[in-house]
Coordinates of C-alpha atoms in Angstrom, one line a residue:
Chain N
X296 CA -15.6 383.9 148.1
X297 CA -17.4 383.6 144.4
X298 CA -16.1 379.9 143.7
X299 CA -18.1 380.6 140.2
X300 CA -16.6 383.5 139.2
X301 CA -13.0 382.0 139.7
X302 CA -13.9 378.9 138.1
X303 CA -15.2 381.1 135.4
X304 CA -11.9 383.5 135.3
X305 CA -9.5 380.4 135.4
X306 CA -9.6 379.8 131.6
X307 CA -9.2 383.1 130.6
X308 CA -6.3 383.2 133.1
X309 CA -4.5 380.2 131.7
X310 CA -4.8 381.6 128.0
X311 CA -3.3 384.4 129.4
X312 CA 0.2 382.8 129.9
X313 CA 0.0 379.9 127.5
X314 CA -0.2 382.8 125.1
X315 CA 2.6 384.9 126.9
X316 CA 4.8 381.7 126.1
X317 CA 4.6 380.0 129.1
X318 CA 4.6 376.1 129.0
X319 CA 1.1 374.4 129.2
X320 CA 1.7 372.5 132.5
X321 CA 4.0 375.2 133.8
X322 CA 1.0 377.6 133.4
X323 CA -1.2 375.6 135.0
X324 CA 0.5 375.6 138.3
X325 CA 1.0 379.1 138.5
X326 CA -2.2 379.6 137.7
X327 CA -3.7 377.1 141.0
X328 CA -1.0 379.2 143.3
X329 CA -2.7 382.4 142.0
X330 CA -6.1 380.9 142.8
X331 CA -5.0 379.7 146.1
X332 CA -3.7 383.5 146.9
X333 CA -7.2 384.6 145.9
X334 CA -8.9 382.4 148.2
X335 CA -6.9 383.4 150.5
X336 CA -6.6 387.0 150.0
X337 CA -10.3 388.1 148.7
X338 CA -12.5 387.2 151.5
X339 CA -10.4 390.8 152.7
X340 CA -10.8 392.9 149.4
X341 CA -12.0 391.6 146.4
X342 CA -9.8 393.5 143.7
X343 CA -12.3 395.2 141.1
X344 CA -10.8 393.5 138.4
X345 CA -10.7 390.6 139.2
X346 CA -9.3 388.5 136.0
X347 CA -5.9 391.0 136.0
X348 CA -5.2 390.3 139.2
X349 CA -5.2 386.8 138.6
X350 CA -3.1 387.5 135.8
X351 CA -0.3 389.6 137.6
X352 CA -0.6 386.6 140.4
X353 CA -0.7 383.9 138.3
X354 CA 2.6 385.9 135.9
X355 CA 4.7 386.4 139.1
X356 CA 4.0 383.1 140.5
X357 CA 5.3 381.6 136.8
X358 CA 8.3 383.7 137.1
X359 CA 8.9 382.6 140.7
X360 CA 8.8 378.8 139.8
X361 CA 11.3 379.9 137.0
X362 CA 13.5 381.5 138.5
X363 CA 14.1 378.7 141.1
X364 CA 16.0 376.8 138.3
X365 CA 18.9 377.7 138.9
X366 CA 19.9 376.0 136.2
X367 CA 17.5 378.0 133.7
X368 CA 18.1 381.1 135.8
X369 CA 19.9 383.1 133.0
X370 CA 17.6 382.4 130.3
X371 CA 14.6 382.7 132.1
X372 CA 16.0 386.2 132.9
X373 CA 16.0 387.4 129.4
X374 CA 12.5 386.4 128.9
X375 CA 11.7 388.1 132.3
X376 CA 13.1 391.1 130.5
X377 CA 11.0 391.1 127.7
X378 CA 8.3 393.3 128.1
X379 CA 4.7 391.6 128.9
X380 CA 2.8 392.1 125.9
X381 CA -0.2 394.8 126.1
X382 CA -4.0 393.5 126.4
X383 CA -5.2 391.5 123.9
X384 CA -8.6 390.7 123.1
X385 CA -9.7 387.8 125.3
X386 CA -11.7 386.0 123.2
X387 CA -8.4 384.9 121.0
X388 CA -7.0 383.7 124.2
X389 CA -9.6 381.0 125.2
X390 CA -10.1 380.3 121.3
X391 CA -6.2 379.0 121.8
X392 CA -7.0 377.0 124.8
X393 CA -10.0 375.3 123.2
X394 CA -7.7 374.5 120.3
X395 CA -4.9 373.6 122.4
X396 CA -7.4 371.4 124.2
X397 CA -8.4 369.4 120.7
X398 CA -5.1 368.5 119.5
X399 CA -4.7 366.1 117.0
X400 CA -2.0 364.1 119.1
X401 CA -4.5 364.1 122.3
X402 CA -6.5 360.7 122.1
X403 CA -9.9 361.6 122.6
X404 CA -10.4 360.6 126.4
X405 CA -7.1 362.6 127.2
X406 CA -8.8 365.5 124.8
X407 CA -11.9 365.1 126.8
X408 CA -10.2 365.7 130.2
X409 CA -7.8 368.4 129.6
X410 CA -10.8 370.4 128.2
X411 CA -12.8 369.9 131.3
X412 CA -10.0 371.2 133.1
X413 CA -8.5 374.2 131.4
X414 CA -11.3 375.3 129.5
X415 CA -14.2 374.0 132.1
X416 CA -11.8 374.5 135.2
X417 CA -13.1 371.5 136.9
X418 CA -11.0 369.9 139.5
X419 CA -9.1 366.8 139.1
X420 CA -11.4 364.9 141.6
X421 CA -14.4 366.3 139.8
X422 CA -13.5 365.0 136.6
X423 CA -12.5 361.9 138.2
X424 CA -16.1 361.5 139.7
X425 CA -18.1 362.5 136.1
X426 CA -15.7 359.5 134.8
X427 CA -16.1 357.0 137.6
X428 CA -12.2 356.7 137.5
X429 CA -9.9 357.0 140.9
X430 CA -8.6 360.7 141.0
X431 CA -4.7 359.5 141.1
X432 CA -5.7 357.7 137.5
X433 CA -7.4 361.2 136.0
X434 CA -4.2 363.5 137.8
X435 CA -2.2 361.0 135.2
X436 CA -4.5 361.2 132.2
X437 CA -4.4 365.1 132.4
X438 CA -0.7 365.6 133.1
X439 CA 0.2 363.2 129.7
X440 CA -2.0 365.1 128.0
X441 CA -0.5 368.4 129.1
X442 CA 3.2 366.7 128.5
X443 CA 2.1 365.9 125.3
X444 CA 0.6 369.5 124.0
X445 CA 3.7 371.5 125.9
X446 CA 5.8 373.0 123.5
X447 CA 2.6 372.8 120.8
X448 CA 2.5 376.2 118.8
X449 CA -0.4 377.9 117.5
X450 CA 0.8 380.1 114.7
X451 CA -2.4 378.8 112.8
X452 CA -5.8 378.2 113.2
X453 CA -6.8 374.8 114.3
X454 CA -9.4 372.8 113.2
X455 CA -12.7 373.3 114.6
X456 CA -14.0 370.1 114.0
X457 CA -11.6 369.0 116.8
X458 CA -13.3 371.0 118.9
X459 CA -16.5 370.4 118.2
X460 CA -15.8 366.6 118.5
X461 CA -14.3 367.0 121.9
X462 CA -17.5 368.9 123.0
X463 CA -19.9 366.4 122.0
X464 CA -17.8 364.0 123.6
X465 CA -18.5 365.2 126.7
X466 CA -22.1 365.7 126.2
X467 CA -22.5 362.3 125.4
X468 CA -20.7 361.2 128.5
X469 CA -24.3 362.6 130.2
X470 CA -23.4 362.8 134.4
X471 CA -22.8 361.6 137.6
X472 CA -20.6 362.5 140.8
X473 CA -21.5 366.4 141.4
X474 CA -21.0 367.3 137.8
X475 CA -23.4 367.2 135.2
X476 CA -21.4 366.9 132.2
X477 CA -24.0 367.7 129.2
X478 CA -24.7 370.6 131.1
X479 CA -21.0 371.6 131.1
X480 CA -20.8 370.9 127.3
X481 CA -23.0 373.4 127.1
X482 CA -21.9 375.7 128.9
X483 CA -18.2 375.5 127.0
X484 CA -20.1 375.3 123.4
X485 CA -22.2 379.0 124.5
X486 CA -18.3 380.1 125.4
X487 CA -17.1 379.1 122.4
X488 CA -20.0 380.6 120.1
X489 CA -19.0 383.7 122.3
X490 CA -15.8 383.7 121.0
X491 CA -16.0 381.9 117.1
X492 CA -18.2 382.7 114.9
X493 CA -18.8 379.2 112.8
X494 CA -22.5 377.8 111.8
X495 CA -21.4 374.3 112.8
X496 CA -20.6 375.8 116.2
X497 CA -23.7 377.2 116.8
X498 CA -25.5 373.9 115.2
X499 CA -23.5 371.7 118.1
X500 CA -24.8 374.3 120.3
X501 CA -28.7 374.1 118.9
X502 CA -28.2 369.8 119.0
X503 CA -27.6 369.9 122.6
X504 CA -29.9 371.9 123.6
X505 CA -32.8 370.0 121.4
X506 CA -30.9 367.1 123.5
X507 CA -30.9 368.2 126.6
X508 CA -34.5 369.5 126.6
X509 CA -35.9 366.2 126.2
X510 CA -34.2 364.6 129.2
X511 CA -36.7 365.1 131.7
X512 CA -38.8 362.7 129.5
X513 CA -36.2 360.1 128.3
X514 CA -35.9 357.8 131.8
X515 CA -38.7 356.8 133.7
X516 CA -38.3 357.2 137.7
X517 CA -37.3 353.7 137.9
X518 CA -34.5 354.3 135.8
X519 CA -36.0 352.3 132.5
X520 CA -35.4 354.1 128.9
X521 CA -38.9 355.7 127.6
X522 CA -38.7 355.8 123.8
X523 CA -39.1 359.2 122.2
X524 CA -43.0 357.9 121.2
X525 CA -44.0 357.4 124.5
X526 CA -42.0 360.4 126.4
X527 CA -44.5 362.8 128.1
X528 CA -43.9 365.8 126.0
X529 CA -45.4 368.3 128.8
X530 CA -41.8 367.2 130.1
X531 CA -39.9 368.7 128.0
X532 CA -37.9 372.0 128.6
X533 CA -39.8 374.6 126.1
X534 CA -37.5 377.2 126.8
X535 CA -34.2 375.1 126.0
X536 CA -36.4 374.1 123.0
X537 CA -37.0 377.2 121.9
X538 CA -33.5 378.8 122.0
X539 CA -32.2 375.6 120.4
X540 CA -34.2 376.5 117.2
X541 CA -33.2 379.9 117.2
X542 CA -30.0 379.4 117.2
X543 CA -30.4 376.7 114.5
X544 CA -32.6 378.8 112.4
X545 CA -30.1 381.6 112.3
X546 CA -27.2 379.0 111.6
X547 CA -29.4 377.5 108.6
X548 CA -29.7 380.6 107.3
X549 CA -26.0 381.5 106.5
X550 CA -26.2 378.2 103.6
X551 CA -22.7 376.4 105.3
X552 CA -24.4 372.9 106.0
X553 CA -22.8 370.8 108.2
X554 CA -23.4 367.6 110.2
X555 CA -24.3 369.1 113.2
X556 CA -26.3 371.5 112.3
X557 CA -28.5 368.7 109.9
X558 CA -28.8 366.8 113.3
X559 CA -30.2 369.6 115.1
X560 CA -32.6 370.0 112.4
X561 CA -33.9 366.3 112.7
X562 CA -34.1 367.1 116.5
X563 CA -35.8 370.4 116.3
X564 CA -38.3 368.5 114.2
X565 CA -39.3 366.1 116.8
X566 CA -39.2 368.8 118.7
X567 CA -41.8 370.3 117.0
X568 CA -44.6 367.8 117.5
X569 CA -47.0 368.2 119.5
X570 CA -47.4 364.4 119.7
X571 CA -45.4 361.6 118.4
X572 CA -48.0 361.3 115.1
X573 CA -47.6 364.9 114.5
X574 CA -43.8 364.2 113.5
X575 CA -42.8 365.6 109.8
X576 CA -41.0 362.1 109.0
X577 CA -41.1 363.3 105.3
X578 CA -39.1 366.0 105.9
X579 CA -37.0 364.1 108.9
X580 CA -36.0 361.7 105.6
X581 CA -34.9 364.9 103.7
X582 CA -32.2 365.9 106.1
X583 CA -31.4 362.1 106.9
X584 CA -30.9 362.3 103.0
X585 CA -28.5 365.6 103.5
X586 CA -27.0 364.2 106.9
X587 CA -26.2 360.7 104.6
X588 CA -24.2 363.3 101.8
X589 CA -22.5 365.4 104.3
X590 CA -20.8 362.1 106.4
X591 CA -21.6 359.2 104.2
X592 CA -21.7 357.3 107.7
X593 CA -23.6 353.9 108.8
X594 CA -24.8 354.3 111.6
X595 CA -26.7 357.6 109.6
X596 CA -27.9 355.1 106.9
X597 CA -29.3 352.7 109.8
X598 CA -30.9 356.1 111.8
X599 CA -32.5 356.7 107.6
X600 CA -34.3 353.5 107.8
X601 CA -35.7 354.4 110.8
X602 CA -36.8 357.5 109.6
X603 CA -38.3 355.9 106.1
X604 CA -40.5 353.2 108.1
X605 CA -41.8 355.6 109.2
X606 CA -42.5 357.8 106.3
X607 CA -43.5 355.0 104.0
X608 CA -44.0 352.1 106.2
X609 CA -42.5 349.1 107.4
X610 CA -41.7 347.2 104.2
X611 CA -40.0 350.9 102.7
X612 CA -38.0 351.0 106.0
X613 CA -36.8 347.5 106.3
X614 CA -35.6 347.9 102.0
X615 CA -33.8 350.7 103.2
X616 CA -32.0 348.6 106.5
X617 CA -31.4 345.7 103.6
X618 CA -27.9 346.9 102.0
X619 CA -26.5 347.8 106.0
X620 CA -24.4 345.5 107.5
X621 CA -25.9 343.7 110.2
X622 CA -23.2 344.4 112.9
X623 CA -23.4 347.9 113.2
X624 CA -24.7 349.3 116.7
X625 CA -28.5 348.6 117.1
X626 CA -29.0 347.0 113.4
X627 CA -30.8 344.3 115.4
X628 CA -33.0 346.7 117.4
X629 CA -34.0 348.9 114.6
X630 CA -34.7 345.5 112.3
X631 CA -36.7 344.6 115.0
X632 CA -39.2 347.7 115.5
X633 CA -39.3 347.4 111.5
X634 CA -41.0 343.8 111.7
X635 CA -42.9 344.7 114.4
X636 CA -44.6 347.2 112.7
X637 CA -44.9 344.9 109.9
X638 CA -46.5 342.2 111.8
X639 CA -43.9 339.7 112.0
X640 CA -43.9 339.2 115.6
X641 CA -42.0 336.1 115.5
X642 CA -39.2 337.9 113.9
X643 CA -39.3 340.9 115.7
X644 CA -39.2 339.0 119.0
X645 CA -36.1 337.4 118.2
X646 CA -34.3 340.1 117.0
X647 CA -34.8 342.0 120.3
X648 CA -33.9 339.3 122.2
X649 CA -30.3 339.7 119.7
X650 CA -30.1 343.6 120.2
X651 CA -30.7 343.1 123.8
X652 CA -27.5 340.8 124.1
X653 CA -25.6 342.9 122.1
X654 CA -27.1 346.6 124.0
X655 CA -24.1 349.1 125.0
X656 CA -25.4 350.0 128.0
X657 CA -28.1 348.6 131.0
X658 CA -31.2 350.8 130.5
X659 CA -31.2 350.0 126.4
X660 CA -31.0 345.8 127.7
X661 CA -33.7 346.4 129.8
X662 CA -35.7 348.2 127.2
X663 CA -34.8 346.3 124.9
X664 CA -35.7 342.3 126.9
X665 CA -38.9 343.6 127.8
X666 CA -40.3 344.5 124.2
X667 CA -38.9 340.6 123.7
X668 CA -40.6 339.6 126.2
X669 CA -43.9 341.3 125.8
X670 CA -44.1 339.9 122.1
X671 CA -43.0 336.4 123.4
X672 CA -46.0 336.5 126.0
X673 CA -48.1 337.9 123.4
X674 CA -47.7 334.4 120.8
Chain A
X166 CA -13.3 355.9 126.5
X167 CA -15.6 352.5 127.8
X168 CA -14.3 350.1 131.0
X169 CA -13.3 346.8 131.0
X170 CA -12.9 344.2 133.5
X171 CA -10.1 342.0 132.9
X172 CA -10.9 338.3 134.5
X173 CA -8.3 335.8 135.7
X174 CA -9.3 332.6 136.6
X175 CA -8.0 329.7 138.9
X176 CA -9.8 327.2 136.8
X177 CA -12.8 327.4 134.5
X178 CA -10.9 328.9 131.4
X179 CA -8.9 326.8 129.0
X180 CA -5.6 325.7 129.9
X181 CA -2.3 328.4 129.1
X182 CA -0.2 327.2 126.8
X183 CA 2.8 327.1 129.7
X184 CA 0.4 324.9 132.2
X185 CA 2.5 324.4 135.2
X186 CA 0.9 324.9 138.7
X187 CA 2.0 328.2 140.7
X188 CA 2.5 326.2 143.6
X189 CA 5.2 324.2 141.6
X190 CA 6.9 327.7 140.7
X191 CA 10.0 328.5 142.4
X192 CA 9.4 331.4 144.4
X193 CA 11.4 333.5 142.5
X194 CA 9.4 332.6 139.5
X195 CA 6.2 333.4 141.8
X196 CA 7.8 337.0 142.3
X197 CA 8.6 337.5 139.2
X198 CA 5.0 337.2 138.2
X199 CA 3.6 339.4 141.1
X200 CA 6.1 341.5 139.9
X201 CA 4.7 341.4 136.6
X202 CA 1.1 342.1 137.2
X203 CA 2.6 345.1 140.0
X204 CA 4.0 346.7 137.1
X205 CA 1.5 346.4 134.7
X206 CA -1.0 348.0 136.9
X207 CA 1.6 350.7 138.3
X208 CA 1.8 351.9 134.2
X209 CA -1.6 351.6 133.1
X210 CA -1.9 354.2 136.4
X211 CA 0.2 356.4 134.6
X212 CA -1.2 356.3 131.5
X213 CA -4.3 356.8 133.2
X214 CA -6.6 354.0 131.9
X215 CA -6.5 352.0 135.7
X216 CA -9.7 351.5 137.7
X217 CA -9.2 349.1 139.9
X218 CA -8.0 345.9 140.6
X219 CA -8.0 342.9 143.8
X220 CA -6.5 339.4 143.9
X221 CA -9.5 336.6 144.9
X222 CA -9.0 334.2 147.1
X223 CA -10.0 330.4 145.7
X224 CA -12.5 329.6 148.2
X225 CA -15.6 330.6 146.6
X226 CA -19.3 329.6 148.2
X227 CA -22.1 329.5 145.9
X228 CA -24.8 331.1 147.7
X229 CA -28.7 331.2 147.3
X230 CA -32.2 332.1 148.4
X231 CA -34.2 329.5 150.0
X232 CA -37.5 330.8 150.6
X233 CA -38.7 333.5 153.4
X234 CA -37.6 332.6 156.6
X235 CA -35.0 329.8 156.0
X236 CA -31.1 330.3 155.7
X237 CA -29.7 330.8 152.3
X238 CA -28.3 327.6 150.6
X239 CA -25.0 327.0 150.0
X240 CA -23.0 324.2 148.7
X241 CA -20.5 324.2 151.0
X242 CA -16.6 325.3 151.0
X243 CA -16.0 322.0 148.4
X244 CA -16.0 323.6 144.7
X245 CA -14.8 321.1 142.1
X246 CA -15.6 321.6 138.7
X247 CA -16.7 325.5 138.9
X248 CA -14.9 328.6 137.4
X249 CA -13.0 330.6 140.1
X250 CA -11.9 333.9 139.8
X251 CA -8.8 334.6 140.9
X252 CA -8.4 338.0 140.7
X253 CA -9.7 340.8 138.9
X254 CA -8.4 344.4 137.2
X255 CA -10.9 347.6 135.5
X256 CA -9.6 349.4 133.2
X257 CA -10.5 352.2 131.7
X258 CA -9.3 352.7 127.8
X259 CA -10.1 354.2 124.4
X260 CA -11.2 351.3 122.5
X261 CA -11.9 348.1 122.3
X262 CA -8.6 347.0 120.5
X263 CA -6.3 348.9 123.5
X264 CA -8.8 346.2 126.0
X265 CA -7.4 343.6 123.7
X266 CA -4.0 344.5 123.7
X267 CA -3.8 345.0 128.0
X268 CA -5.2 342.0 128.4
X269 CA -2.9 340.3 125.9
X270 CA -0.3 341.7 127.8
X271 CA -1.1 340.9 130.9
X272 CA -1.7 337.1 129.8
X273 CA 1.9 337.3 129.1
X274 CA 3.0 337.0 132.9
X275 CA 6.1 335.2 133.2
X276 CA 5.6 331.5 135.2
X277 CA 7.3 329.0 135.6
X278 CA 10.8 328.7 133.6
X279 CA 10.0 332.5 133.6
X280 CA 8.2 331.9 130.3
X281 CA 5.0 333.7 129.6
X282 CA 2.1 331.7 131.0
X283 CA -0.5 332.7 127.8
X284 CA -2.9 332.8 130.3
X285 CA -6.5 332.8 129.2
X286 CA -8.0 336.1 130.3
X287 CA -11.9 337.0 130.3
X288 CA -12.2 340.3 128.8
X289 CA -15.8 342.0 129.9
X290 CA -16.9 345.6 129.1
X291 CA -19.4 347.4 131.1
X292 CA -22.5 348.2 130.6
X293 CA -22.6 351.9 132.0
X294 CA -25.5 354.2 132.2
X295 CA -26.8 355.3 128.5
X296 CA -25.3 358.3 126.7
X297 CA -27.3 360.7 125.1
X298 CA -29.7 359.2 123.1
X299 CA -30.3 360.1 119.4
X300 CA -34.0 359.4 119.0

């Protein structure tokens, strides 16, 4: 029994009835009967096309659970009557799921989790594991969020941006449990370039990969955070590298800028460098400069000062940090690197010492109390 | 979505507004808040933001290392002054405002009278393993 292949099918499956009218949740169920039946039956014959016979299960199982209301029984007979529409193309199918997946009235961790499962067909306890949550709590989580999309139309396109939100959401979740979830974002972004043809799409795609090449490099074995200076760049996947700038390079060159695709430029710049000196900061500060007029955001502005220190020193960088408000995530780490390089060791000491308190996360509070500590020793 | 843990405390945190000692509750009152707590985590299951979550008993032992080869130190089963936890609750929510709002909730459990004890309640997040990083 391929488990691959039906996780792979399962998707398509589900698009299949959603599309054919049947209920979100509803569809769903059918859908794990039919997949049941195939484990059960295949190990026999494996049918030679596989995804229809899933279909015609998964159709007659929704029919079956149907028809059981009684109470529905006479409606759902007239819809039993209508013919099943003829083969569609199956690309527009998983498009709707993906959509479906993003809606607006989703919060995002409910977003997250339906996505996983219908589009990434990840079991409940999978999911549960890659989110360190008890499987009873995730079961909940995904059957609100199918409660609230039932009965959701698509007559109209949805907004990609959704999408692309929910998928970086995931990829930033990074892994643990049996699934690794950045992988899986990737995997769903390649599906959906497959099936959408949108240059931010393929410049999410290019940013993760860029992202995910570098991962080898980012932790030490012990677990600590190595900055991207230090990484050992031997480390680093050339071959995810190198399809992450083709696909941003062919993205650039249809002229529709867009956030993601400015990020994956700044990362496929680093990428670039042989060694940390080698980086093109001048031209890093030209699509922080974009990035800034595309989203306007912050946390961009505070990633520009970074950037600009190291284009035109310190003193330029820490000008540029001056109009940002000092409460925004890592202000106090990147003012700190800034007087560092400047000199100002008293300063910069103290200011780790105040991003380390306020870190989001262990490995950055570590990082972050040693370089304190090293420039405490050092006075 | 980023995990909290949600801190009750048998002494150590500042005093709720409706200070009257659970054993002096009636025991209706006392079910009544059990009930409460029951509820609230039986709903944030469903909503699916729920961890976890244990009562503590109030013994607590402060326990430490006393050099290779000797037993640990302890200061006995006599806490006075300390904090104690009484029990604890992870969640698992969307923002830092919904953390806010549980655990205001929660500090509403009815006591004694069956008025809301406005509890105090610690509110910690996590720290978790790092997301991707954006060098």
């Amino acid at each position: 029994m391929d488990e691959a292949l039906l996780r792979s099918l399962t998707p398509g499956v589900l698009a299949v009835l959603v599309r054919r009218g049947a209920d979100f949740a509803a569809a769903e169920d059918a859908v794990q009967d039919a997949l049941v039946e195939a484990v059960r039956s295949w190990p026999g014959e494996q049918p030679r096309d596989a995804k229809g016979w899933l279909v015609t299960v998964a159709w007659r199982k929704f029919l079956d659970a149907r028809r059981a209301d009684t109470a529905r029984r006479r409606r759902e007979d007239l819809v039993d009557q209508e013919p099943a529409p003829g083969p569609a193309p199956a690309a527009d199918d998983t498009l709707r799921l993906y959509f479906l997946c993003a809606h607006p009235s989703l919060t995002p961790s409910s977003a997250v989790a339906l996505t996983l499962r219908a589009v990434g067909g990840l079991t409940t306890r999978q999911i549960a594991q890659a989110y360190l949550v008890p499987e009873a709590t995730m079961a909940q989580r995904i059957s609100r969020a199918k409660r609230t999309v039932s009965g959701v139309r698509f007559d109209r396109p949805g907004d990609v941006a959704t999408v692309l939100r929910v998928l970086y959401l995931v990829f930033n979740e990074g892994y643990s449990g049996d699934v690794d979830l950045a992988a899986e974002a990737i995997r769903l972004t390649r599906q959906l370039a497959a099936v959408i043809d949108h240059p931010e799409v393929a410049g999410l795609l290019a940013l993760m990969l860029l992202h995910h090449a570098r991962r080898a490099a980012r932790t030490a074995p012990d677990g600590s955070l190595v900055p991207l200076a230090e990484q050992d760049r031997t480390r680093w996947d050339t071959r995810a590298i190198a399809e992450g700038v083709g696909i941003l390079q062919a993205a650039l060159a249809r002229d529709r800028l867009g956030e993601f695709q400015a990020q994956a430029a700044i990362a496929a710049l680093h990428a670039d460098a042989r060694c940390a000196e080698e980086t093109d900061w001048v031209q890093i500060v030209e699509w922080y400069d974009e990035l800034v007029r595309l989203t306007d955001s912050p946390v961009v502005r505070l990633n520009r000062a970074v950037a600009v220190g190291e284009a035109d020193g310190p003193r330029a960088g820490l000008a540029a940090l001056a109009p940002l408000d000092a409460a925004l995530p890592r202000h106090a780490a990147v003012a700190a690197y800034l007087h560092e390089r400047d000199g100002d060791l008293t300063t910069a000491a103290r200011l780790y010492a105040e991003a380390a308190h306020r870190a989001p996360d262990l490995a950055e509070r570590d990082y972050l109390t040693r370089r304190a500590a090293r420039l405490n020793a050092r006075r | 979505m980023a995990k909290y843990l949600l801190l009750k405390h048998y002494r150590g945190a500042p005093a709720p507004v409706n200070d009257v000692c659970m054993d002096q509750w009636t025991p209706e009152e006392i079910s009544a808040h059990m009930k409460y707590m029951h509820d609230f985590a039986a709903r944030l299951e469903k909503t699916g933001e729920f961890v976890d979550g244990q009562a503590l008993a109030p013994e607590g032992t402060w326990v430490r290392y006393d050099g290779e080869g000797r037993p640990p130190v302890t200061d006995g089963p006599f806490a006075e002054t300390k904090d104690l936890i009484a029990g604890w609750m992870v969640i698992d929510v969307d923002s830092y405002e919904r953390a806010v709002e549980l655990a205001g909730e929660l500090s509403a459990a009815p006591g004694a009278g069956g008025k809301p004890i406005h509890e105090w309640l610690e509110l910690r997040p996590f720290l978790a393993a790092p997301p991707t990083i954006t060098e």
